[in-house]
Coordinates of C-alpha atoms in Angstrom, one line a residue:
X58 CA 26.6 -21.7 32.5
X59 CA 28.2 -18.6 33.8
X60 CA 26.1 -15.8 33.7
X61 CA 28.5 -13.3 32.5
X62 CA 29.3 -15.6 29.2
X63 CA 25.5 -15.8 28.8
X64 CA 25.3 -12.2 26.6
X65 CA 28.3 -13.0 24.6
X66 CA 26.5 -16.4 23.8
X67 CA 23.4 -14.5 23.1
X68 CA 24.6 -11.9 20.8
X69 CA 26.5 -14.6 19.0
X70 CA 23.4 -16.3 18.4
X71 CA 21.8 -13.7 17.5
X72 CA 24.5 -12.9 15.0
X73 CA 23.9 -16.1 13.9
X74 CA 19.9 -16.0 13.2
X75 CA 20.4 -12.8 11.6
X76 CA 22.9 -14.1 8.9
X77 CA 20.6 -17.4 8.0
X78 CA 17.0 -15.1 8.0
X79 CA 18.8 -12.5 6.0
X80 CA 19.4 -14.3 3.1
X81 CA 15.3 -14.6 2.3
X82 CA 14.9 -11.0 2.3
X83 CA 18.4 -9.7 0.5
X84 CA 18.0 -12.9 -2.1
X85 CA 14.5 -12.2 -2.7
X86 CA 15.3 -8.4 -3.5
X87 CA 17.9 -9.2 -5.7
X88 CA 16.4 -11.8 -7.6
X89 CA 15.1 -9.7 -10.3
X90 CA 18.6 -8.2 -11.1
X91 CA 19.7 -11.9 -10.8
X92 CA 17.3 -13.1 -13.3
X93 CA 17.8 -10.0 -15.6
X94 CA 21.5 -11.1 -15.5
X95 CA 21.9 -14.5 -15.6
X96 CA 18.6 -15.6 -17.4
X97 CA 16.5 -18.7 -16.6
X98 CA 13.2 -17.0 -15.5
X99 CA 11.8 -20.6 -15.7
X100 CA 14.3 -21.2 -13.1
X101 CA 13.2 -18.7 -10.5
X102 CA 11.3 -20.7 -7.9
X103 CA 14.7 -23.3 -8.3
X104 CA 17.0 -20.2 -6.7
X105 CA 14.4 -20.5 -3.2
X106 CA 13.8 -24.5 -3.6
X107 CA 17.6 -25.7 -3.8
X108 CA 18.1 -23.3 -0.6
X109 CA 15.0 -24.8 1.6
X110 CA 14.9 -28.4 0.3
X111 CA 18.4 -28.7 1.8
X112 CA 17.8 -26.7 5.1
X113 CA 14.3 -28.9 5.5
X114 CA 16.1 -32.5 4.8
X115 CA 19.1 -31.4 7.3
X116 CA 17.0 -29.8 10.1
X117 CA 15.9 -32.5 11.6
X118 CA 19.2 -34.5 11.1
X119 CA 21.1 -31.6 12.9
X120 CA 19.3 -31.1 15.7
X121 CA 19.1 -34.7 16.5
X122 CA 23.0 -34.5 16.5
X123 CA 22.8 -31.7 18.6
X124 CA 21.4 -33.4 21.6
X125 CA 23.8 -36.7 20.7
X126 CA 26.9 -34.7 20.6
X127 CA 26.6 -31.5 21.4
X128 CA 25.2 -28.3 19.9
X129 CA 29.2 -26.4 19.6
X130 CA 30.4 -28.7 16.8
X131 CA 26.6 -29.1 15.0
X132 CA 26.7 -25.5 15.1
X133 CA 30.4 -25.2 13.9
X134 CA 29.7 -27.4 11.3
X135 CA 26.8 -26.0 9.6
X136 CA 27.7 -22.4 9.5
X137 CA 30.9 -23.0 8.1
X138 CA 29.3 -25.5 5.2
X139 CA 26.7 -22.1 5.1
X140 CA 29.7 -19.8 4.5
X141 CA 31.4 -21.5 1.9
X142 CA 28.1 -21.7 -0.1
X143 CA 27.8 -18.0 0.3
X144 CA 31.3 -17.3 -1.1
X145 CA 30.2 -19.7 -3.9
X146 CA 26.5 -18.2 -4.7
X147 CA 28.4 -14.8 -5.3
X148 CA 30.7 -16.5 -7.7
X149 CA 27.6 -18.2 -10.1
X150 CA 27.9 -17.0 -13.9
X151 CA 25.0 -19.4 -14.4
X152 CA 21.3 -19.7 -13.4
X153 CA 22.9 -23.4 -13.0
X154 CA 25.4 -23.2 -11.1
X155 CA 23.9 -21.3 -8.6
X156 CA 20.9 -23.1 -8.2
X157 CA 23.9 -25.8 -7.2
X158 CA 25.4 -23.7 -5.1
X159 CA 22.2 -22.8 -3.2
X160 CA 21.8 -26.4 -2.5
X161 CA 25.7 -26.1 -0.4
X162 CA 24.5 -23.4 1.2
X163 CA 21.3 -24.3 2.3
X164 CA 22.9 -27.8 3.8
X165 CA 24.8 -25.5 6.0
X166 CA 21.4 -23.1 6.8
X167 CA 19.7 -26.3 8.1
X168 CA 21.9 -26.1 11.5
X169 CA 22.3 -22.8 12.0
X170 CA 18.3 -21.7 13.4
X171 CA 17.3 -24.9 15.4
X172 CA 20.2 -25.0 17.2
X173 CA 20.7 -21.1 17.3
X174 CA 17.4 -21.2 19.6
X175 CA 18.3 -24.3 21.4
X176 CA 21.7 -23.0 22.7
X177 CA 19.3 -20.0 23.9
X178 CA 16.5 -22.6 25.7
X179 CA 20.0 -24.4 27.2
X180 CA 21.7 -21.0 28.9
X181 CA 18.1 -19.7 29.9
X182 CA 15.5 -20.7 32.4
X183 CA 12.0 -21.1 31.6
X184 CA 10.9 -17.8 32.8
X185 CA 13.7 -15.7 31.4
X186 CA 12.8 -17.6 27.7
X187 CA 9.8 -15.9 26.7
X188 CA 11.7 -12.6 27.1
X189 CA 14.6 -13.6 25.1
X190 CA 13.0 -15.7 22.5
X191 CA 11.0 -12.6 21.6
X192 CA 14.0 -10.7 20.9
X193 CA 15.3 -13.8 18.9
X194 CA 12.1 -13.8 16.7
X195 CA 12.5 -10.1 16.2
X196 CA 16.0 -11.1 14.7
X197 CA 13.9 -11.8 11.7
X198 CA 12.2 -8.5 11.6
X199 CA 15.8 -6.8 11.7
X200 CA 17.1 -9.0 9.4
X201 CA 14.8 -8.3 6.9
X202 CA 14.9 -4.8 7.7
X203 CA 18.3 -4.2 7.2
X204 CA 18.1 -7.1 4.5
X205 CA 15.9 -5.4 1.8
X206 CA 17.9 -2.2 2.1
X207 CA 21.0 -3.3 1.8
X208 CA 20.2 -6.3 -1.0
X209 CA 18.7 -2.5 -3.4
X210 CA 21.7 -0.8 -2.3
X211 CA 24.4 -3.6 -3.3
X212 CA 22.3 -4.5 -6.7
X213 CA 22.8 -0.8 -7.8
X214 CA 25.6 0.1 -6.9
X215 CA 28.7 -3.2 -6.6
X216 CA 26.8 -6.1 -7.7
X217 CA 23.9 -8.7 -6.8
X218 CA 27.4 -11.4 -6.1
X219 CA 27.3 -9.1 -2.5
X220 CA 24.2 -10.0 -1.5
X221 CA 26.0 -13.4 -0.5
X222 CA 29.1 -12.2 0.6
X223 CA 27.7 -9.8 3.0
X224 CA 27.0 -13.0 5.3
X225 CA 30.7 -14.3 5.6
X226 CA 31.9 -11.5 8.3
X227 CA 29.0 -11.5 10.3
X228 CA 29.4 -15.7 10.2
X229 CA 32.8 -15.6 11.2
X230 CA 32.0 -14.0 14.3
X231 CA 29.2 -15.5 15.3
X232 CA 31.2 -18.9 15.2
X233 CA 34.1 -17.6 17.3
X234 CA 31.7 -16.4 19.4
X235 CA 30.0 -20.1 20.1
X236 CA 33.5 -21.9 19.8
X237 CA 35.1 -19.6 22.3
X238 CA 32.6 -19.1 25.3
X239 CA 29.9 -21.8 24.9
X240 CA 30.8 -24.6 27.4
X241 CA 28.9 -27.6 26.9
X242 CA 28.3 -30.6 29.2
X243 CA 30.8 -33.8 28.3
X244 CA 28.8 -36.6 26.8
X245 CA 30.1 -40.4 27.4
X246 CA 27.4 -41.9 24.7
X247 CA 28.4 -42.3 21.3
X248 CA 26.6 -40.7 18.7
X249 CA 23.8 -42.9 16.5
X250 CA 23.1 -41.1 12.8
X251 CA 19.6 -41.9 11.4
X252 CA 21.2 -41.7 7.9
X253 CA 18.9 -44.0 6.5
X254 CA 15.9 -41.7 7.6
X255 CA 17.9 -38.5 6.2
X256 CA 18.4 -40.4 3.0
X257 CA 14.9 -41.5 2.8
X258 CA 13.3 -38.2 3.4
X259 CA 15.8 -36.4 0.7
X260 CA 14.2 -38.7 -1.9
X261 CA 10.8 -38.1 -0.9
X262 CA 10.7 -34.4 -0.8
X263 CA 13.3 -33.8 -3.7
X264 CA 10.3 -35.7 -5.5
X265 CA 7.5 -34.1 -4.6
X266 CA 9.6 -30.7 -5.1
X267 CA 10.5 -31.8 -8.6
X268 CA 6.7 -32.6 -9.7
X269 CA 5.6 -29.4 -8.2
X270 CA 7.3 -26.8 -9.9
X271 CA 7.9 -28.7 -13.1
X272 CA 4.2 -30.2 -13.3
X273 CA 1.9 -28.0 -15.2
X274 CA 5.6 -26.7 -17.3
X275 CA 7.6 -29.1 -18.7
X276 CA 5.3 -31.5 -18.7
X277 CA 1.2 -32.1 -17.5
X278 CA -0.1 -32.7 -14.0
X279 CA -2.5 -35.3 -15.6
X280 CA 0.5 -37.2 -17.3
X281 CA 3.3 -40.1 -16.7
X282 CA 5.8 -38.1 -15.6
X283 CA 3.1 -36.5 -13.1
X284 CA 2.3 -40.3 -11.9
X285 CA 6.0 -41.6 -11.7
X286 CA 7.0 -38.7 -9.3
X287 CA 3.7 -38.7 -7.0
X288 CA 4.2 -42.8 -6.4
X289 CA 7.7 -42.8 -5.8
X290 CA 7.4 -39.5 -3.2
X291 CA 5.1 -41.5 -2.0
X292 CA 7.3 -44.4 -1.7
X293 CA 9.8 -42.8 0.1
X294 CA 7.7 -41.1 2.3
X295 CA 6.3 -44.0 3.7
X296 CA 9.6 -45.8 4.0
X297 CA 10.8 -42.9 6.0
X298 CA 8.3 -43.0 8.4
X299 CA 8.6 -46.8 8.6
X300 CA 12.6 -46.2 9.1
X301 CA 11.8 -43.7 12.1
X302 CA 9.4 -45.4 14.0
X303 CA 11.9 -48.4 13.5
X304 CA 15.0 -46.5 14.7
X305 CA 16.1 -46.3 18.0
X306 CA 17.5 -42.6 17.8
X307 CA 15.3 -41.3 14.8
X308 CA 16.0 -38.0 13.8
X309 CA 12.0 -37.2 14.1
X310 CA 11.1 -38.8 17.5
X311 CA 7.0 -39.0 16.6
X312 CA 6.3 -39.6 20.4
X313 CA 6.8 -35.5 21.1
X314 CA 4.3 -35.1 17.9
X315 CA 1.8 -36.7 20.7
X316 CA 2.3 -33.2 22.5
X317 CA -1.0 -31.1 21.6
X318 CA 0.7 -28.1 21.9
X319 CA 3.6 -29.5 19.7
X320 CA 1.3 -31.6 17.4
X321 CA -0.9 -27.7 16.4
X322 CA 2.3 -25.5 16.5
X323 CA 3.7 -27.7 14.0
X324 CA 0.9 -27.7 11.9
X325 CA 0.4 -24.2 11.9
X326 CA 3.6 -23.2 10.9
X327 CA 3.5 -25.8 8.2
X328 CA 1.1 -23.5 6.8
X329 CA 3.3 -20.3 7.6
X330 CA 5.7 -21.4 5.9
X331 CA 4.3 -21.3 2.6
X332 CA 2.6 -17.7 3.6
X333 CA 6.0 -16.5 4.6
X334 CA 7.7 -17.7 1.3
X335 CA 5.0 -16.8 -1.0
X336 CA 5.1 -13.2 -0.1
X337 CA 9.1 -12.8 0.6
X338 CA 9.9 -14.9 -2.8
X339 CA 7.8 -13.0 -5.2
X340 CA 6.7 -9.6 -4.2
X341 CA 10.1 -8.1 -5.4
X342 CA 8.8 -9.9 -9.0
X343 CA 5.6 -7.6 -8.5
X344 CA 6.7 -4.5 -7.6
X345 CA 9.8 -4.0 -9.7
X346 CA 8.2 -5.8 -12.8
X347 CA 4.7 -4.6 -12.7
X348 CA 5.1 -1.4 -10.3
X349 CA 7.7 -0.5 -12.2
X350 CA 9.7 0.3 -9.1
X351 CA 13.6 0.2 -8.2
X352 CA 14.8 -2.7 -6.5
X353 CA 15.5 -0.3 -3.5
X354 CA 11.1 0.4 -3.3
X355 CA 10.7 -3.6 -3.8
X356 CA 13.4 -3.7 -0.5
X357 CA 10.6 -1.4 1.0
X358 CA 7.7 -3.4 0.5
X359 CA 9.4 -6.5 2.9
X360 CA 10.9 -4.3 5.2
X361 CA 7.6 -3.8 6.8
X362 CA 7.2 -7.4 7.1
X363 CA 10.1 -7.1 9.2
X364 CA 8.9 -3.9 11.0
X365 CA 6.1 -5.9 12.0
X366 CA 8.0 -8.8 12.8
X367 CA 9.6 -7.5 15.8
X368 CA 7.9 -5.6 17.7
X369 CA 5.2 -8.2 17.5
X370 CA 7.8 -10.8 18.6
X371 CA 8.4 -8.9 21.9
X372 CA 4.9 -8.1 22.6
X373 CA 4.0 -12.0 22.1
X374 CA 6.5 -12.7 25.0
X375 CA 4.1 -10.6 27.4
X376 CA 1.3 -11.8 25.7
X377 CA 1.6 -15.7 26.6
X378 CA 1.6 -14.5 30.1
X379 CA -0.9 -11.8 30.1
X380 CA -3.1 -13.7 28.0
X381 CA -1.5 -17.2 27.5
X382 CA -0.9 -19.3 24.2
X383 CA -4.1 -19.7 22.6
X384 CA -5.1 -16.0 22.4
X385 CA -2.0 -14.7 21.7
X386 CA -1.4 -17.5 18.8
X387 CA -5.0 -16.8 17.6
X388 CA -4.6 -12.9 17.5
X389 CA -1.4 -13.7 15.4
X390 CA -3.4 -16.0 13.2
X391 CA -6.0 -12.9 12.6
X392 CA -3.2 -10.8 11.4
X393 CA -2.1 -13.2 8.8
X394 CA -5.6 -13.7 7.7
X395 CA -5.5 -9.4 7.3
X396 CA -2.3 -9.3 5.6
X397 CA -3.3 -12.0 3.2
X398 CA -6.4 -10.7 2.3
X399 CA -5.0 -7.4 1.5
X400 CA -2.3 -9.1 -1.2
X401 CA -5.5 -10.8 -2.9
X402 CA -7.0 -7.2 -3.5
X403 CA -3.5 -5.7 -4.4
X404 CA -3.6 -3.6 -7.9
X405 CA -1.0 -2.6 -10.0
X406 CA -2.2 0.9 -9.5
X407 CA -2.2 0.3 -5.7
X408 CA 1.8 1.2 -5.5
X409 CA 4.3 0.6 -2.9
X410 CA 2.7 1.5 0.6
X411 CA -0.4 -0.9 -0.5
X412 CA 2.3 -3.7 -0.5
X413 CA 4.2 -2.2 2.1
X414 CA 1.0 -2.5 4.4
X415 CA -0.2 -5.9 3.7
X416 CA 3.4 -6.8 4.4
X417 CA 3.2 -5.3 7.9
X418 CA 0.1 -7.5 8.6
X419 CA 1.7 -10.5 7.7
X420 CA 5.2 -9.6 9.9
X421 CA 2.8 -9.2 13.0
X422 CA 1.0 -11.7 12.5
X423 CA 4.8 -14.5 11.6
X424 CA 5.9 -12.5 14.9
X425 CA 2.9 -13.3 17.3
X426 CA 3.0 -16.9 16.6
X427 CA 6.6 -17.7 16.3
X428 CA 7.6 -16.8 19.2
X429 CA 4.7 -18.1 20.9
X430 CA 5.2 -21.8 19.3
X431 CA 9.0 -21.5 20.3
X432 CA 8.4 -20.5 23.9
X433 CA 6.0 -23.9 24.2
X434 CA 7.2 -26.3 22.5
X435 CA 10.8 -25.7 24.3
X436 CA 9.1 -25.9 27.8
X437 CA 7.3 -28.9 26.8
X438 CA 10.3 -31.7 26.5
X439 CA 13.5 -32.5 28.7
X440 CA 17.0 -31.3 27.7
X441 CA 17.5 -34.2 25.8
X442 CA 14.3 -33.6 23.4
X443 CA 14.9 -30.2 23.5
X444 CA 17.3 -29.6 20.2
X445 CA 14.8 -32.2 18.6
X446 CA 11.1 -30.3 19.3
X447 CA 13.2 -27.2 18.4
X448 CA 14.0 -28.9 15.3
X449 CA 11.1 -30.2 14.5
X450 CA 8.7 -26.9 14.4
X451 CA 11.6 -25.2 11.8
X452 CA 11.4 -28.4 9.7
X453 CA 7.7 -27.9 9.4
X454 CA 8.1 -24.4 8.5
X455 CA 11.2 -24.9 5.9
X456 CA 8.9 -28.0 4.9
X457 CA 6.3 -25.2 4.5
X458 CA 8.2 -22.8 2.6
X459 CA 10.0 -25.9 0.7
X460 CA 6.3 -27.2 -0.8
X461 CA 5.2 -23.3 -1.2
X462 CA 8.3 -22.0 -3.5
X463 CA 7.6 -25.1 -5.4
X464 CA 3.7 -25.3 -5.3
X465 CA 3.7 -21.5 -5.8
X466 CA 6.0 -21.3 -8.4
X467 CA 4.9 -24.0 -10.6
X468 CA 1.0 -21.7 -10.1
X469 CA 2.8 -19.0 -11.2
X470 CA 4.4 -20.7 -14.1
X471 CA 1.2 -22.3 -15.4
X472 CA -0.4 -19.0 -15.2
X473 CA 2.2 -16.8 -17.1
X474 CA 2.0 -19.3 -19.6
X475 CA -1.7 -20.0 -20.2
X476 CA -2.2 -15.8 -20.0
X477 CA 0.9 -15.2 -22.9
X478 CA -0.5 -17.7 -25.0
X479 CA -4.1 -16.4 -25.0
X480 CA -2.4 -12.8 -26.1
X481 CA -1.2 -13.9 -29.3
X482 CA 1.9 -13.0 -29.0
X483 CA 4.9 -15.5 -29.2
X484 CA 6.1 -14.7 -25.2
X485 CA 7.5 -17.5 -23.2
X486 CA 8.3 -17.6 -20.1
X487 CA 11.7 -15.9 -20.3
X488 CA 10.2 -13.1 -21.9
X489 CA 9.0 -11.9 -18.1
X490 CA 12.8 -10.9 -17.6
X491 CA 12.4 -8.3 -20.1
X492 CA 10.1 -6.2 -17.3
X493 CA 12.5 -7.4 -14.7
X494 CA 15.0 -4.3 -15.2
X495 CA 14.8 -0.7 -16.3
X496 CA 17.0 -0.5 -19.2
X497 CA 15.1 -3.9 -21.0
X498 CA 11.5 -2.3 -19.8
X499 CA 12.4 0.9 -22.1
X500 CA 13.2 -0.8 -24.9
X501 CA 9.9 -3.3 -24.7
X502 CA 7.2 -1.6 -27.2
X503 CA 4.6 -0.4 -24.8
X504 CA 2.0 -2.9 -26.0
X505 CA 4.3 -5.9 -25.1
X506 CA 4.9 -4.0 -21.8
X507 CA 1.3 -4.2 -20.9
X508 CA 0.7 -8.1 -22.1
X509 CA 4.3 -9.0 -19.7
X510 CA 3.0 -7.1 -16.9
X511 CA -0.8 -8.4 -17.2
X512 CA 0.4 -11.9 -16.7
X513 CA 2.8 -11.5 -14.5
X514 CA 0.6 -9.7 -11.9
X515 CA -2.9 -12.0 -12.7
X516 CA -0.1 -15.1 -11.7
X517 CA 0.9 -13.6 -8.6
X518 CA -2.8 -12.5 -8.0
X519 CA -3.2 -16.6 -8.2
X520 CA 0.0 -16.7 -5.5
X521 CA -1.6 -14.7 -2.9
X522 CA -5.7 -16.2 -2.9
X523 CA -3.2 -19.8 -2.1
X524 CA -1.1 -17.6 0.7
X525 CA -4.9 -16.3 2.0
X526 CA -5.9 -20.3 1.9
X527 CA -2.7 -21.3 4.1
X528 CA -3.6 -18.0 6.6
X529 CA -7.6 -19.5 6.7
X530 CA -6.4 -23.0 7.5
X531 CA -3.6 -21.8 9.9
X532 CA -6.8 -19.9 11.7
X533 CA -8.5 -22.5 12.2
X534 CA -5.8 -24.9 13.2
X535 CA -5.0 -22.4 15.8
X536 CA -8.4 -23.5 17.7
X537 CA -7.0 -26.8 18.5
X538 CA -4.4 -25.3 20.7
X539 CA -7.8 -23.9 22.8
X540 CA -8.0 -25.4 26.6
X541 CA -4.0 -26.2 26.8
X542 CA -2.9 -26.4 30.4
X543 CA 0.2 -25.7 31.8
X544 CA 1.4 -23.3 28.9
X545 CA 0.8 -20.1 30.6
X546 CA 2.7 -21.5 33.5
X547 CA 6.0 -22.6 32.2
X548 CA 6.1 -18.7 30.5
X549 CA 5.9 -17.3 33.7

């Protein structure tokens, strides 16, 4: 790779990153006014699941194709299928159809970040990578910098339908950018699909996804329905493990799961993942509908996520060397614990900034051990794992995210609805849009007020103690990464 191409490549993927982080922070800020418009409260958690359970089941698959045939066309591929589900999302007149959309886009989303950071572990040597990938992981901190801001500014003033199409010029370049200067060894071997393992883990996850935010709503945990979905999630699950380990190119190669480093990173951000989307899903929800704040102050609250996010991202590059990767993994571990914490004492009467700051926690704390799982997992495989391990740590943190929506939503959910009916009233679950917008909050008697926003904020309360959980368990998951050799060298 020449080294003068290697910056174009870089802010192209970069470009890239931003557009597929992005869309958690701008969709989760516009939500509200999405919801407000479009109804289907009951179908909130569906907007984030349709998005993630297609990005989780197509992770994987991509990034195998990446190292069978090359990471351009994968690449290619995927952003384009990400674009035209943007354009789409934008032109939804139904909760319906764009929860169906959101499933085309998130097919496309899959590809974009695993192979995003491979291309970036191909062009760069192992001592230049904990440098750059700290300025890809503060990609995210940008992104949701710039995405909360201008997700409140399009939802007043043009529309929520921009919040999607914002993403389509920024795509387009970033995919001339790859197409035109990436150059990319030519590879003889033709190209084995696990299909059979995609299709296997679609199944499984689409049914554990489906029991977890309807269980509890449409119909009880403790019922058939409940017991039909669990057996046959478990079904699939085991046949796609069986399918992978009998697969001679499996699109999850378990032998780099026997990798310590690889083995704890994974788990941890397993556990990220549901912190990251429990907070970035529904603390818009909280502060416009219970803070009674504009969608611009809700914006605020995750932008310090992403303050956080970056500057911690380039300090943990310096970190793993200074310090290594257990101390700089743990330190980001005590930060989530902080920022968790901090959401579990969170009052209505708090405001903003108290949001605002447990956010910040939990961006330093995403930042420190990103980029520190990143750095070592890429320097612990050859090229030809490399798009594969990459893979593998966003599938567990999309697979993260993927059970949290669900898990958390269907908590939320069962809590909104076991709080309205001990009120007396005759509220369901759709009556939480009513709080969701200025003009429907002023005409709500202020007694009804009260009752909507009680339940709204003791279900989130219920959110954030499971986020705190994930953080304690992430902590001490962390620990097994103690007494790792050889990390602090390949950093250097």
């Amino acid at each position: 790779m020449e080294k003068t191409k290697r910056p174009l490549i870089l802010i192209a993927v970069m470009l890239a990153m931003f557009v597929s982080a992005v869309e958690a922070t701008i969709v989760s800020t516009a939500m509200p006014s999405i919801a407000a418009d479009l109804g289907g409260f009951s179908k909130y958690s569906w907007v984030f699941s349709a998005y993630l359970l297609m990005s989780t089941v197509t992770v994987l698959l991509y990034g195998k194709l990446a190292d069978l045939v090359g990471r351009k066309a994968i690449f290619a591929f995927g952003m384009m299928l990400f674009l035209i589900g943007s354009l789409l999302c934008g032109l939804a007149d139904s909760m319906e159809q764009l929860i169906a959309f959101r499933f085309i886009q998130g097919a496309g989303a899959g590809a974009i970040m695993p192979i995003a950071s491979t291309i970036v572990g191909d062009i760069y040597s192992p001592e230049e990578r904990a440098k750059i990938q700290g300025y890809l992981s503060s990609v995210w901190g940008i992104s949701a910098i710039a995405g909360p801001a201008i997700g409140g500014v399009l939802v007043a003033t043009i529309g929520w339908q921009y919040v999607f199409w914002v993403n389509l010029p920024l795509g387009i370049l970033s995919l001339t950018g790859i197409l035109v200067y990436l150059k990319e060894p030519v590879r003889s071997e033709r190209a084995k699909v696990d299909y059979k393992g995609a299709m296997f883990l679609t199944m499984a996850l689409s049914s554990v996804l489906y029991l977890l935010i309807e269980g509890g709503v449409s119909f009880d945990w403790l019922s058939a329905p409940s017991y039909l979905l669990a057996a046959i999630g478990a079904l699939f699950i085991f046949w796609f493990v069986k399918a992978e380990r009998a697969s001679n190119d499996p699109m999850m190669p378990f032998e780099i799961w026997q990798n310590r480093a690889i083995l704890y990173a994974n788990l941890v951000s397993l556990a990220t993942g549901i912190i990251l989307i429990g907070i970035s899903s529904y603390l818009p929800a909280y502060v416009t509908g219970v803070m009674e704040q504009p969608a611009a102050i809700a914006g605020f609250t995750l932008t310090t996520m992403s303050i956080g996010w970056p500057i911690a991202s380039v300090l943990s590059g310096r970190l793993l060397i200074s310090i290594g990767y257990f101390r700089t993994s743990l330190l980001g571990g005590t930060f989530l614990l902080l920022g968790t914490a901090l959401f579990v004492m969170m009052q209505p009467g708090f405001g903003p900034l108290w949001a605002g700051m447990s956010s910040f926690f939990v961006g330093v704390g995403m930042g420190l051990t990103s980029t520190a799982f990143i750095v070592s997992i890429q320097s612990a495989v050859s090229y030809d794992k490399r798009g594969a391990a990459t893979a593998s740590n966003m599938f567990m943190r999309n697979l993260g995210s993927t059970i949290g929506v669900a898990l958390l939503g269907s908590i939320l959910n069962s809590s909104l609805l076991n709080r309205l009916d001990d009120s007396g009233n005759s509220f369901t679950l759709e009556s939480v849009n009513m709080i969701l917008s200025i003009d429907s909050r002023a005409q709500l008697p202020q007694a009804d007020k009260l009752v909507l926003q009680e339940a709204l904020a003791f279900g989130l309360r219920n959110v954030y103690s499971i986020a705190l959980l994930c953080a304690l368990i992430s902590f001490l998951l962390i620990f097994g990464l103690r007494g790792l050799k050889g990390v602090k060298r390949d950093v250097k």
